[in-house]
Amino acid sequence: MAEASSNCTQINDTAISVAYSMAFLELGTFIPTIPILAFCSSIVFKTSILHRNLKGILLAQLFGIMMNLWPRVFLLVDQIFVAKNIFLVPSNFITCSSTAAIIFSNMAGHVLIVERICATIYVNTYEKYSSWVFTIVWLLITFGIITNVESMTMFYQVLFLAHAFNDLALPVAMLCYHPLLNRKAKASLAIIKKLFKTSAVSPQETAQPLDTDGRPISERIQQENQDKEAYFKQLASAWGD
C-alpha cells in the first residue's frame, strides 16, 4: 500500500514538473512574439500593395493573436508566480477573454476566405473597390457575436455552416474564375466525358470500324444515304413544280 502511494506521488510530481516546464516554455515564446506582432502590424498598416479589405483582415488577425496572447500571459503569471499553482482554474474574465479571442480569430479566418473569393470572382474590378464598408460590417457582426453571450450556441452553429460553405465555395470559385484552373478543369471534364462516352459503346459497335467521329461507319453511311434520298426527293419535287 505504501509502495503504491509512493508511485502515485512520484507520478503527480512528474506531472507537475512537466506542467511547469510547458508553462515556462509557453511564457518564453511570448517574449519574441510581442515585438514581432508589433513590427508586422506596422508593416501591414503602412503598405500600399495590399487591397484595403485584405489589409484590414490581416491587421484583424494580428490583433486576434494579441487578444489571445494577453489572457494567457496573465493566467501563466498568476499560476507560476502569484498563486504558485499550475493547475489554478482561470477566472471568468480570463475565460471570457480567451473565448472572445478565439471567436474573433475564427471569424477573421472565414472573412479572409470570403474576401479572396470576391477577389477571384471580380478579378477585373475588385482592385478598384476601395471602400471600408466590407471591413466595418464584418467587424460589427463579430463584436456583436462576442458581446452577446446568449448567442454563443447559435454562433457555433453558424460558424460550422460558414466553414462548410467556405470549404465548397473557395475551390469552386477558383475552378470557375481562375483562367488556368478553369482551362484545366474543362480539359479534365472533357476527358471524363469521353471516358463515359467510350464506356457506353456496345460490344456490337466496338466490333465495327469507326469513322473519325467515333461512330460506326455503317451508321454514317446509312445517315448519308438518308440525306441523299431526302435531297433527291426535294430536287424531284422542285423539277415537278
mmCIF file of C-alpha atoms in Angstrom:
data_model
loop_
_atom_site.group_PDB
_atom_site.id
_atom_site.type_symbol
_atom_site.label_atom_id
_atom_site.label_comp_id
_atom_site.label_asym_id
_atom_site.label_seq_id
_atom_site.Cartn_x
_atom_site.Cartn_y
_atom_site.Cartn_z
ATOM 1 C CA MET A 1 0.000 0.000 0.000
ATOM 2 C CA ALA A 2 2.838 2.350 0.913
ATOM 3 C CA GLU A 3 4.639 1.486 -2.340
ATOM 4 C CA ALA A 4 1.535 2.277 -4.413
ATOM 5 C CA SER A 5 1.155 5.613 -2.615
ATOM 6 C CA SER A 6 4.810 6.414 -3.299
ATOM 7 C CA ASN A 7 4.415 5.632 -7.011
ATOM 8 C CA CYS A 8 1.312 7.818 -7.188
ATOM 9 C CA THR A 9 3.157 10.699 -5.508
ATOM 10 C CA GLN A 10 6.061 10.290 -7.932
ATOM 11 C CA ILE A 11 3.687 10.382 -10.912
ATOM 12 C CA ASN A 12 2.000 13.526 -9.561
ATOM 13 C CA ASP A 13 5.367 15.218 -9.021
ATOM 14 C CA THR A 14 6.395 14.321 -12.563
ATOM 15 C CA ALA A 15 3.142 15.716 -13.987
ATOM 16 C CA ILE A 16 3.570 18.935 -12.018
ATOM 17 C CA SER A 17 7.160 19.298 -13.216
ATOM 18 C CA VAL A 18 6.130 18.740 -16.836
ATOM 19 C CA ALA A 19 3.253 21.217 -16.488
ATOM 20 C CA TYR A 20 5.558 23.895 -15.053
ATOM 21 C CA SER A 21 8.135 23.261 -17.789
ATOM 22 C CA MET A 22 5.496 23.653 -20.504
ATOM 23 C CA ALA A 23 4.159 26.803 -18.821
ATOM 24 C CA PHE A 24 7.632 28.387 -18.722
ATOM 25 C CA LEU A 25 8.200 27.387 -22.351
ATOM 26 C CA GLU A 26 4.872 28.934 -23.409
ATOM 27 C CA LEU A 27 5.622 32.096 -21.460
ATOM 28 C CA GLY A 28 9.058 32.252 -23.069
ATOM 29 C CA THR A 29 7.594 32.127 -26.575
ATOM 30 C CA PHE A 30 5.525 35.218 -25.809
ATOM 31 C CA ILE A 31 8.677 37.331 -25.303
ATOM 32 C CA PRO A 32 9.654 37.439 -29.023
ATOM 33 C CA THR A 33 6.022 37.188 -30.172
ATOM 34 C CA ILE A 34 5.001 40.623 -28.875
ATOM 35 C CA PRO A 35 7.659 42.709 -30.708
ATOM 36 C CA ILE A 36 7.256 40.606 -33.873
ATOM 37 C CA LEU A 37 3.488 41.237 -33.815
ATOM 38 C CA ALA A 38 4.095 44.972 -33.379
ATOM 39 C CA PHE A 39 6.580 45.001 -36.268
ATOM 40 C CA CYS A 40 4.286 43.027 -38.609
ATOM 41 C CA SER A 41 1.317 45.227 -37.741
ATOM 42 C CA SER A 42 3.249 48.395 -38.592
ATOM 43 C CA ILE A 43 4.466 46.941 -41.910
ATOM 44 C CA VAL A 44 0.987 45.748 -42.960
ATOM 45 C CA PHE A 45 -0.579 49.062 -41.929
ATOM 46 C CA LYS A 46 1.920 51.142 -43.938
ATOM 47 C CA THR A 47 1.984 49.030 -47.105
ATOM 48 C CA SER A 48 0.068 50.198 -50.163
ATOM 49 C CA ILE A 49 0.410 46.944 -52.127
ATOM 50 C CA LEU A 50 -2.373 45.071 -50.358
ATOM 51 C CA HIS A 51 -6.036 45.681 -51.060
ATOM 52 C CA ARG A 52 -7.807 47.633 -48.336
ATOM 53 C CA ASN A 53 -10.084 44.732 -47.386
ATOM 54 C CA LEU A 54 -7.172 42.278 -47.234
ATOM 55 C CA LYS A 55 -5.108 44.732 -45.193
ATOM 56 C CA GLY A 56 -7.961 45.110 -42.703
ATOM 57 C CA ILE A 57 -8.323 41.350 -42.314
ATOM 58 C CA LEU A 58 -4.588 40.811 -41.812
ATOM 59 C CA LEU A 59 -4.489 43.560 -39.186
ATOM 60 C CA ALA A 60 -7.516 41.973 -37.508
ATOM 61 C CA GLN A 61 -5.775 38.589 -37.445
ATOM 62 C CA LEU A 62 -2.682 40.123 -35.854
ATOM 63 C CA PHE A 63 -4.957 41.830 -33.341
ATOM 64 C CA GLY A 64 -6.657 38.482 -32.685
ATOM 65 C CA ILE A 65 -3.292 36.892 -31.912
ATOM 66 C CA MET A 66 -2.573 39.691 -29.466
ATOM 67 C CA MET A 67 -6.017 39.235 -27.881
ATOM 68 C CA ASN A 68 -5.323 35.532 -27.406
ATOM 69 C CA LEU A 69 -1.832 36.198 -26.048
ATOM 70 C CA TRP A 70 -2.546 38.540 -23.140
ATOM 71 C CA PRO A 71 -5.093 36.367 -21.262
ATOM 72 C CA ARG A 72 -2.584 33.503 -21.391
ATOM 73 C CA VAL A 73 0.185 35.774 -20.091
ATOM 74 C CA PHE A 74 -1.966 36.918 -17.151
ATOM 75 C CA LEU A 75 -3.014 33.347 -16.383
ATOM 76 C CA LEU A 76 0.517 31.920 -16.518
ATOM 77 C CA VAL A 77 1.950 34.719 -14.380
ATOM 78 C CA ASP A 78 -0.814 34.136 -11.830
ATOM 79 C CA GLN A 79 -0.289 30.360 -11.841
ATOM 80 C CA ILE A 80 3.513 30.425 -11.672
ATOM 81 C CA PHE A 81 4.455 33.479 -9.602
ATOM 82 C CA VAL A 82 1.379 34.584 -7.632
ATOM 83 C CA ALA A 83 -0.711 31.542 -6.674
ATOM 84 C CA LYS A 84 2.172 29.113 -7.353
ATOM 85 C CA ASN A 85 -0.359 26.556 -8.539
ATOM 86 C CA ILE A 86 -0.011 25.487 -12.158
ATOM 87 C CA PHE A 87 -3.452 23.872 -12.062
ATOM 88 C CA LEU A 88 -5.199 27.024 -10.896
ATOM 89 C CA VAL A 89 -8.590 27.476 -12.577
ATOM 90 C CA PRO A 90 -8.656 30.732 -14.586
ATOM 91 C CA SER A 91 -11.025 33.499 -13.608
ATOM 92 C CA ASN A 92 -14.186 34.301 -15.541
ATOM 93 C CA PHE A 93 -12.502 37.347 -17.069
ATOM 94 C CA ILE A 94 -9.623 35.251 -18.444
ATOM 95 C CA THR A 95 -12.025 32.603 -19.752
ATOM 96 C CA CYS A 96 -14.283 35.151 -21.479
ATOM 97 C CA SER A 97 -11.289 36.985 -22.938
ATOM 98 C CA SER A 98 -9.821 33.780 -24.357
ATOM 99 C CA THR A 99 -13.182 32.755 -25.817
ATOM 100 C CA ALA A 100 -13.623 36.193 -27.406
ATOM 101 C CA ALA A 101 -10.133 35.972 -28.925
ATOM 102 C CA ILE A 102 -10.838 32.528 -30.401
ATOM 103 C CA ILE A 103 -14.156 33.714 -31.886
ATOM 104 C CA PHE A 104 -12.552 36.843 -33.325
ATOM 105 C CA SER A 105 -9.673 34.883 -34.903
ATOM 106 C CA ASN A 106 -12.038 32.288 -36.389
ATOM 107 C CA MET A 107 -14.248 34.981 -37.886
ATOM 108 C CA ALA A 108 -11.203 36.748 -39.356
ATOM 109 C CA GLY A 109 -10.117 33.490 -40.984
ATOM 110 C CA HIS A 110 -13.533 32.903 -42.556
ATOM 111 C CA VAL A 111 -13.793 36.515 -43.711
ATOM 112 C CA LEU A 112 -10.386 36.158 -45.352
ATOM 113 C CA ILE A 113 -11.713 33.227 -47.395
ATOM 114 C CA VAL A 114 -14.805 35.221 -48.399
ATOM 115 C CA GLU A 115 -12.639 38.205 -49.364
ATOM 116 C CA ARG A 116 -10.368 36.055 -51.524
ATOM 117 C CA ILE A 117 -13.431 34.512 -53.212
ATOM 118 C CA CYS A 118 -14.667 38.004 -54.089
ATOM 119 C CA ALA A 119 -11.207 38.929 -55.352
ATOM 120 C CA THR A 120 -11.192 35.817 -57.561
ATOM 121 C CA ILE A 121 -14.686 36.275 -58.987
ATOM 122 C CA TYR A 122 -14.442 40.038 -59.573
ATOM 123 C CA VAL A 123 -10.792 39.993 -60.573
ATOM 124 C CA ASN A 124 -11.204 42.775 -63.156
ATOM 125 C CA THR A 125 -12.966 45.286 -60.904
ATOM 126 C CA TYR A 126 -12.059 44.267 -57.338
ATOM 127 C CA GLU A 127 -8.818 46.250 -57.138
ATOM 128 C CA LYS A 128 -10.758 49.468 -57.831
ATOM 129 C CA TYR A 129 -13.053 48.857 -54.832
ATOM 130 C CA SER A 130 -11.601 50.948 -52.007
ATOM 131 C CA SER A 131 -14.488 51.312 -49.549
ATOM 132 C CA TRP A 132 -14.208 50.322 -45.879
ATOM 133 C CA VAL A 133 -17.793 49.008 -45.815
ATOM 134 C CA PHE A 134 -16.767 45.324 -46.049
ATOM 135 C CA THR A 135 -14.336 45.614 -43.118
ATOM 136 C CA ILE A 136 -16.683 47.663 -40.947
ATOM 137 C CA VAL A 137 -19.614 45.281 -41.485
ATOM 138 C CA TRP A 138 -17.786 42.086 -40.589
ATOM 139 C CA LEU A 139 -16.141 43.730 -37.566
ATOM 140 C CA LEU A 140 -19.536 44.913 -36.260
ATOM 141 C CA ILE A 141 -21.017 41.434 -36.761
ATOM 142 C CA THR A 142 -18.060 39.828 -34.964
ATOM 143 C CA PHE A 143 -18.158 42.187 -31.985
ATOM 144 C CA GLY A 144 -21.922 41.723 -31.794
ATOM 145 C CA ILE A 145 -21.457 37.967 -31.510
ATOM 146 C CA ILE A 146 -18.686 38.294 -28.908
ATOM 147 C CA THR A 147 -20.677 40.621 -26.645
ATOM 148 C CA ASN A 148 -23.880 38.559 -26.798
ATOM 149 C CA VAL A 149 -23.350 35.557 -24.541
ATOM 150 C CA GLU A 150 -26.773 34.066 -25.319
ATOM 151 C CA SER A 151 -25.864 33.741 -28.986
ATOM 152 C CA MET A 152 -22.784 31.561 -28.400
ATOM 153 C CA THR A 153 -24.580 28.312 -29.219
ATOM 154 C CA MET A 154 -26.075 29.795 -32.356
ATOM 155 C CA PHE A 155 -22.674 31.242 -33.218
ATOM 156 C CA TYR A 156 -21.007 27.850 -33.241
ATOM 157 C CA GLN A 157 -23.756 26.506 -35.495
ATOM 158 C CA VAL A 158 -23.343 29.450 -37.867
ATOM 159 C CA LEU A 159 -19.569 29.065 -37.695
ATOM 160 C CA PHE A 160 -19.662 25.436 -38.781
ATOM 161 C CA LEU A 161 -22.140 26.301 -41.533
ATOM 162 C CA ALA A 162 -19.845 29.084 -42.762
ATOM 163 C CA HIS A 163 -16.916 26.680 -42.576
ATOM 164 C CA ALA A 164 -18.743 24.141 -44.734
ATOM 165 C CA PHE A 165 -19.815 26.808 -47.230
ATOM 166 C CA ASN A 166 -16.302 28.235 -47.499
ATOM 167 C CA ASP A 167 -14.810 24.770 -47.951
ATOM 168 C CA LEU A 168 -17.023 24.372 -51.010
ATOM 169 C CA ALA A 169 -17.141 27.944 -52.307
ATOM 170 C CA LEU A 170 -13.410 28.629 -52.434
ATOM 171 C CA PRO A 171 -12.346 25.736 -54.711
ATOM 172 C CA VAL A 172 -15.474 26.145 -56.864
ATOM 173 C CA ALA A 173 -14.728 29.850 -57.345
ATOM 174 C CA MET A 174 -11.124 29.042 -58.221
ATOM 175 C CA LEU A 175 -12.173 26.467 -60.805
ATOM 176 C CA CYS A 176 -14.806 28.742 -62.326
ATOM 177 C CA TYR A 177 -12.968 32.066 -62.439
ATOM 178 C CA HIS A 178 -9.214 31.409 -62.372
ATOM 179 C CA PRO A 179 -8.133 31.233 -66.053
ATOM 180 C CA LEU A 180 -5.543 28.453 -65.708
ATOM 181 C CA LEU A 181 -7.585 26.318 -63.310
ATOM 182 C CA ASN A 182 -10.696 26.842 -65.437
ATOM 183 C CA ARG A 183 -8.935 25.501 -68.539
ATOM 184 C CA LYS A 184 -7.562 22.540 -66.598
ATOM 185 C CA ALA A 185 -10.996 21.780 -65.151
ATOM 186 C CA LYS A 186 -12.657 21.903 -68.568
ATOM 187 C CA ALA A 187 -9.965 19.634 -70.027
ATOM 188 C CA SER A 188 -10.435 17.150 -67.183
ATOM 189 C CA LEU A 189 -14.216 17.189 -67.614
ATOM 190 C CA ALA A 190 -13.790 16.567 -71.345
ATOM 191 C CA ILE A 191 -11.580 13.550 -70.620
ATOM 192 C CA ILE A 192 -14.093 12.191 -68.082
ATOM 193 C CA LYS A 193 -16.964 12.753 -70.531
ATOM 194 C CA LYS A 194 -15.019 10.975 -73.242
ATOM 195 C CA LEU A 195 -14.341 8.031 -70.945
ATOM 196 C CA PHE A 196 -18.024 7.699 -70.075
ATOM 197 C CA LYS A 197 -18.964 8.042 -73.742
ATOM 198 C CA THR A 198 -16.479 5.346 -74.704
ATOM 199 C CA SER A 199 -17.677 3.031 -71.955
ATOM 200 C CA ALA A 200 -21.265 3.425 -73.155
ATOM 201 C CA VAL A 201 -20.499 1.931 -76.613
ATOM 202 C CA SER A 202 -22.000 -1.523 -77.063
ATOM 203 C CA PRO A 203 -19.842 -4.573 -77.977
ATOM 204 C CA GLN A 204 -21.522 -4.718 -81.394
ATOM 205 C CA GLU A 205 -20.453 -1.145 -82.091
ATOM 206 C CA THR A 206 -16.886 -1.699 -80.966
ATOM 207 C CA ALA A 207 -16.646 -4.669 -83.368
ATOM 208 C CA GLN A 208 -17.429 -2.383 -86.329
ATOM 209 C CA PRO A 209 -14.981 0.045 -87.994
ATOM 210 C CA LEU A 210 -15.409 3.607 -86.743
ATOM 211 C CA ASP A 211 -15.168 6.942 -88.526
ATOM 212 C CA THR A 212 -13.219 9.969 -87.332
ATOM 213 C CA ASP A 213 -16.054 10.989 -85.005
ATOM 214 C CA GLY A 214 -16.052 7.627 -83.257
ATOM 215 C CA ARG A 215 -19.321 6.405 -84.846
ATOM 216 C CA PRO A 216 -19.664 3.104 -86.724
ATOM 217 C CA ILE A 217 -19.081 3.600 -90.456
ATOM 218 C CA SER A 218 -22.272 1.668 -91.314
ATOM 219 C CA GLU A 219 -24.309 4.130 -89.246
ATOM 220 C CA ARG A 220 -22.654 7.040 -91.008
ATOM 221 C CA ILE A 221 -23.268 5.526 -94.459
ATOM 222 C CA GLN A 222 -26.907 4.917 -93.559
ATOM 223 C CA GLN A 223 -27.264 8.529 -92.437
ATOM 224 C CA GLU A 224 -25.630 9.773 -95.647
ATOM 225 C CA ASN A 225 -27.958 7.630 -97.788
ATOM 226 C CA GLN A 226 -30.961 9.039 -95.946
ATOM 227 C CA ASP A 227 -29.692 12.560 -96.513
ATOM 228 C CA LYS A 228 -29.122 11.875 -100.237
ATOM 229 C CA GLU A 229 -32.578 10.331 -100.614
ATOM 230 C CA ALA A 230 -34.169 13.342 -98.949
ATOM 231 C CA TYR A 231 -32.174 15.654 -101.230
ATOM 232 C CA PHE A 232 -33.228 13.895 -104.422
ATOM 233 C CA LYS A 233 -36.860 13.862 -103.302
ATOM 234 C CA GLN A 234 -36.646 17.597 -102.716
ATOM 235 C CA LEU A 235 -34.959 18.076 -106.098
ATOM 236 C CA ALA A 236 -37.585 15.952 -107.918
ATOM 237 C CA SER A 237 -40.327 17.909 -106.206
ATOM 238 C CA ALA A 238 -38.740 21.164 -107.364
ATOM 239 C CA TRP A 239 -38.478 19.927 -111.011
ATOM 240 C CA GLY A 240 -42.034 18.672 -110.896
ATOM 241 C CA ASP A 241 -43.213 22.157 -109.956
#
